[in-house]
Short mmCIF file of C-alpha atoms in Angstrom, two decimals:
data_model
loop_
_atom_site.label_atom_id
_atom_site.label_comp_id
_atom_site.label_asym_id
_atom_site.label_seq_id
_atom_site.Cartn_x
_atom_site.Cartn_y
_atom_site.Cartn_z
CA MET L 381 -11.39 -22.89 3.02
CA ASP L 382 -14.04 -21.69 5.46
CA LYS L 383 -13.32 -19.13 8.17
CA THR L 384 -12.93 -21.66 11.01
CA SER L 385 -10.56 -23.96 9.16
CA LYS L 386 -8.54 -20.95 7.94
CA TYR L 387 -8.27 -19.71 11.54
CA GLU L 388 -7.08 -23.15 12.69
CA ALA L 389 -4.59 -23.40 9.81
CA VAL L 390 -3.18 -19.93 10.61
CA MET L 391 -2.89 -20.82 14.30
CA LYS L 392 -1.05 -24.02 13.39
CA LEU L 393 1.24 -22.12 10.99
CA LEU L 394 2.11 -19.46 13.58
CA THR L 395 2.77 -22.13 16.22
CA LEU L 396 5.17 -23.82 13.82
CA VAL L 397 6.87 -20.53 12.89
CA ASN L 398 7.35 -19.74 16.57
CA LYS L 399 9.67 -22.77 16.78
CA ALA L 400 12.11 -20.94 14.47
CA TYR L 401 12.41 -18.13 17.02
CA PRO L 402 13.54 -19.72 20.28
CA TYR L 403 13.51 -16.44 22.23
CA SER L 404 10.00 -15.44 21.12
CA LYS L 405 7.46 -14.90 23.88
CA ALA L 406 4.53 -15.33 21.49
CA ASP L 407 1.82 -17.62 22.85
CA GLY L 408 -1.69 -18.77 21.96
CA ALA L 409 -3.19 -15.37 22.72
CA THR L 410 -0.61 -13.72 20.44
CA PHE L 411 -1.40 -16.20 17.67
CA ALA L 412 -5.15 -15.57 18.08
CA LEU L 413 -4.56 -11.82 17.77
CA TYR L 414 -2.38 -12.37 14.68
CA ALA L 415 -5.02 -14.64 13.11
CA LYS L 416 -7.67 -11.94 13.63
CA ALA L 417 -5.44 -9.18 12.27
CA LEU L 418 -4.44 -11.27 9.23
CA GLU L 419 -8.08 -12.09 8.31
CA PRO L 420 -8.08 -9.91 5.16
CA LEU L 421 -5.37 -12.13 3.65
CA SER L 422 -6.00 -15.58 2.25
CA TYR L 423 -4.22 -18.50 3.86
CA ASP L 424 -1.89 -18.73 0.85
CA GLU L 425 -0.97 -15.05 1.21
CA ILE L 426 -0.30 -15.50 4.93
CA ASN L 427 1.79 -18.59 4.27
CA ALA L 428 3.81 -16.77 1.59
CA GLY L 429 4.32 -13.74 3.85
CA VAL L 430 5.36 -15.88 6.81
CA THR L 431 7.74 -17.87 4.62
CA LYS L 432 9.43 -14.68 3.43
CA CYS L 433 9.61 -13.41 7.01
CA LEU L 434 11.33 -16.63 8.07
CA ARG L 435 14.09 -15.80 5.60
CA LYS L 436 14.34 -12.09 6.47
CA CYS L 437 13.29 -11.50 10.08
CA LYS L 438 15.67 -12.06 12.96
CA PHE L 439 12.79 -11.93 15.44
CA PHE L 440 9.24 -13.27 15.38
CA PRO L 441 7.59 -11.18 12.64
CA THR L 442 5.03 -8.52 13.41
CA VAL L 443 1.65 -8.48 11.69
CA ALA L 444 2.88 -5.51 9.64
CA GLU L 445 5.94 -7.45 8.47
CA ILE L 446 3.75 -10.38 7.40
CA PHE L 447 1.42 -8.01 5.49
CA GLU L 448 4.37 -6.28 3.78
CA ALA L 449 5.96 -9.59 2.82
CA ALA L 450 2.66 -10.97 1.49
CA GLU L 451 2.04 -7.79 -0.52
CA SER L 452 5.54 -7.89 -1.97
CA ILE L 453 5.14 -11.52 -3.02
CA LYS L 454 1.70 -10.83 -4.53
CA LYS L 455 3.13 -7.98 -6.63
CA THR L 456 5.94 -10.20 -7.86
CA ALA L 457 3.57 -13.07 -8.63
CA ALA L 458 1.15 -10.80 -10.50
CA SER L 459 4.04 -8.87 -12.06
CA ASN L 460 1.71 -6.00 -12.79
CA GLY L 461 2.98 -3.62 -10.13
CA LYS L 462 3.01 0.12 -10.60
CA PRO L 463 5.97 1.76 -12.33
CA ASP L 464 8.68 3.01 -10.01
CA ALA L 465 9.24 6.75 -9.66
CA GLY L 466 11.95 6.85 -12.34
CA GLU L 467 9.70 5.09 -14.85
CA ALA L 468 6.85 7.47 -13.98
CA TRP L 469 9.12 10.46 -14.63
CA ARG L 470 10.21 8.99 -17.98
CA GLU L 471 6.57 8.40 -18.96
CA ALA L 472 5.62 11.98 -18.07
CA MET L 473 8.54 13.41 -20.06
CA GLU L 474 7.78 11.18 -23.07
CA ASN L 475 4.19 12.45 -22.98
CA ALA L 476 5.47 16.03 -22.88
CA LYS L 477 7.71 15.47 -25.90
CA ARG L 478 5.29 13.39 -27.94
CA ASN L 479 1.94 15.00 -27.14
CA GLY L 480 2.75 18.50 -25.98
CA ASP L 481 -0.18 20.57 -24.82
CA TYR L 482 -2.45 19.78 -27.76
CA ARG L 483 -2.92 16.01 -27.68
CA PRO L 484 -4.21 13.93 -24.75
CA TRP L 485 -1.59 12.29 -22.58
CA GLN L 486 -1.71 8.53 -22.02
CA TYR L 487 -0.78 7.12 -18.60
CA SER L 488 -0.01 3.56 -17.56
CA CYS L 489 -1.61 4.14 -14.15
CA PRO L 490 -3.78 6.79 -12.49
CA GLU L 491 -1.06 7.73 -10.01
CA ILE L 492 1.12 9.10 -12.82
CA ALA L 493 -1.79 11.21 -14.06
CA ILE L 494 -2.29 12.57 -10.54
CA ALA L 495 1.44 13.30 -10.17
CA VAL L 496 1.45 15.17 -13.50
CA LYS L 497 -1.58 17.19 -12.42
CA ARG L 498 -0.10 17.99 -8.99
CA PHE L 499 3.29 18.88 -10.45
CA GLY L 500 1.76 20.90 -13.27
CA LYS L 501 1.50 19.80 -16.88
CA MET L 502 2.62 23.22 -18.14
CA ASP L 503 5.61 23.12 -15.79
CA LEU L 504 6.67 19.84 -17.40
CA LEU L 505 6.18 21.28 -20.88
CA THR L 506 8.19 24.43 -20.18
CA LEU L 507 10.95 22.80 -18.13
CA LYS L 508 14.39 24.35 -18.67
CA SER L 509 17.36 22.01 -19.03
CA ASP L 510 19.12 23.41 -15.95
CA ALA L 511 16.06 22.63 -13.78
CA VAL L 512 15.56 19.00 -14.87
CA ASN L 513 17.27 17.37 -11.88
CA THR L 514 15.30 19.36 -9.32
CA ALA L 515 12.06 18.85 -11.23
CA ARG L 516 12.71 15.10 -11.49
CA ALA L 517 13.25 14.84 -7.73
CA GLN L 518 10.09 16.84 -7.01
CA PHE L 519 8.00 14.81 -9.46
CA MET L 520 9.29 11.51 -8.08
CA LYS L 521 8.47 12.64 -4.53
CA ILE L 522 4.92 13.58 -5.60
CA TYR L 523 4.47 10.25 -7.40
CA ASN L 524 5.78 8.21 -4.46
CA SER L 525 3.48 10.06 -2.06
CA GLU L 526 0.53 9.27 -4.32
CA LEU L 527 1.50 5.57 -4.39
CA GLU L 528 1.67 5.60 -0.59
CA ARG L 529 -1.69 7.38 -0.38
CA GLU L 530 -3.31 4.79 -2.68
CA ALA L 531 -1.79 1.90 -0.71
CA GLU L 532 -3.12 3.47 2.49
CA ARG L 533 -6.61 3.78 0.95
CA LYS L 534 -6.60 0.12 -0.08
CA GLU L 535 -5.43 -0.94 3.37
CA ASN L 536 -8.10 1.17 5.06
CA LYS L 537 -10.80 -0.34 2.82
CA LYS L 538 -9.67 -3.85 3.78
CA ILE L 539 -9.84 -2.92 7.46
CA LEU L 540 -13.30 -1.36 7.06
CA LYS L 541 -14.53 -4.56 5.40
CA GLN L 542 -13.19 -6.53 8.35
CA LEU L 543 -15.03 -4.37 10.91
CA GLU L 544 -18.65 -4.87 11.86
CA ALA L 545 -21.15 -2.55 10.17
CA LYS L 546 -22.03 -0.81 13.44
CA SER L 547 -18.35 -0.03 14.10
CA VAL L 548 -18.00 1.52 10.65
CA GLN L 549 -21.19 3.54 11.18
CA SER L 550 -19.83 4.72 14.54
CA LEU L 551 -16.64 5.93 12.84
CA ILE L 552 -18.67 7.77 10.21
CA ASN L 553 -20.88 9.40 12.86
CA ALA L 554 -17.87 10.48 14.94
CA THR L 555 -16.24 12.07 11.87
CA ALA L 556 -19.46 13.82 10.88
CA GLN L 557 -19.86 15.14 14.40
CA LYS L 558 -16.30 16.52 14.44
CA LEU L 559 -16.85 18.20 11.08
CA ALA L 560 -20.13 19.71 12.27
CA LEU L 561 -18.47 21.06 15.41
CA GLY L 562 -15.69 22.60 13.34
CA THR L 563 -18.12 24.66 11.26
CA ARG L 564 -20.04 26.16 14.21
CA ARG L 565 -18.77 29.38 15.72
#
């Protein structure tokens, strides 16, 4: 599907969805903005996200709700999502028991490796039984923050791809200028 026909299909889809929300004030301009914002998604992803939103949202869905719904459906369809925090903790503790400090640890995803490093491998190895619950909570918080950070990176990369090259260069220049100003005194 080329860009123009995708845009038209998304506009048609959003117009149809609007019928399900009789109190919505969304109009053609709103749909055009949504179509632009949803460009990183394929039509099938948008359709899946909108369909989920129709079942869950009491009001006309926001762009963020459509993205979240599409992402959730993609993860379920691919069924290769990241382990949840409890599974990550179990994997780290199994590595500690099985491999100790002398053999390399194996991770199912890079975020678990980062969480182990941030928490402290030696802290996991020397964990006392009375500190397990606190340590588990801290590890799970670290792991979840790393998952959020990675999701944010992916989202930012999609947005940067969507922007024109000169806009991206302008962002880079502005950041470099701020950093240069921060080092002068």
